[in-house]
């Protein structure tokens, strides 16, 4: 594979990895905590070429799952990686783009393209995130077609069909756990003359029947990559990146290119009661765009909503592969707090730190939907926009204080917090008792490594070198069940 002269070293993170491996033991430098066990499972794109055609966008690459297994007592780290064997991947591997991806359409004549708009099958390229349906492990993307896999072998078990009639075309790869019931909560967007966001819950018994909580209508649905829950509410943050659903069928453009940036709409925050689907209200704040919510919680008569907020949606354009590999000017998102007065209707906006933050993680098991103290994410050294995300950031959301980890020429991915097993569930202080795991690309060494940091200080405890470069991925989970 050639490297264009204007490509930057981090462009390697936007290249395919075709090699699948299973290594029982990586070389480990430093010392793992003795309590660390289980697996870090990560998802991300790893195949961008279909014959002589290329997928166009970072979010289009075909899904690969990576697994790091830990035996802290023996100081061992194992590694395996495998493509998800989906219809989308099989076609691309055979040189055909057969399903519409986020920003790439199947290659067809204009006539056929218009015709197939009405009949096309959605992609099963679940390259975004991983979650559990009870005991089952599934990979997710923004079409409602989860793909189940075996975490022990990384073998693909197949597309999970939902046993209900919820019918939507678009969903999020970021379901939440209802903080009270433990049910999975998510929504699907049902496109129509008037579209609907259908918020649903799914029992964690391994079944796939979704139960409708409530519906919110929208003439011009927003592109929302994630949403938030508090203990009481589901919160949909409608950024002013909106679509006229008919255009998805008629325009002949790939999915995301049908959405328009209309900042005059502001950001509409829909607050829906998780118990009965009743609409508490729709609130309007200043325009922004975000992929990721950090957390949300009820605070008296307010809902507090923390986002990694961009000024606009131009970040999507900069992540087309030709631009991402050269990266002139990367828009940066910053942790931003929206405080929504449920009775007053007031929306106050406050930036929590000048540091950039993306791919945020919290102590989810104990703090999801509740007040919390720490957020972890990837950031940009000195706020530089002429490089890719190159540092890890820990933010104290109550004080704005930050810690960072940085190593020149290295590009860390999403930091996954793993709390020490005896960490008390105290509301403060214990949230950061544990380690942070991140897969770091070191283009100079033409390799990646798994980095283990102390979650309190972001100082290094250990690293384990992988024998190849792991392409930039999105999201992962730690589990002690695999
Ligand atoms: Co995401």
PDB file of C-alpha atoms and ligand atoms in Angstrom, residues 128 174 225 292 475, ligand 1:
ATOM      1  CA  UNK A 128     -18.772   1.040  16.207  1.00  0.00           C
ATOM      2  CA  UNK A 174     -24.597   3.579  22.437  1.00  0.00           C
ATOM      3  CA  UNK A 225     -24.749   9.276  17.627  1.00  0.00           C
ATOM      4  CA  UNK A 292     -20.775  11.535  22.582  1.00  0.00           C
ATOM      5  CA  UNK A 475     -15.329   1.698  21.425  1.00  0.00           C
TER       6      UNK A 475
HETATM    7 CO1  LIG B   1     -19.417   6.405  19.583  1.00  0.00          CO
END
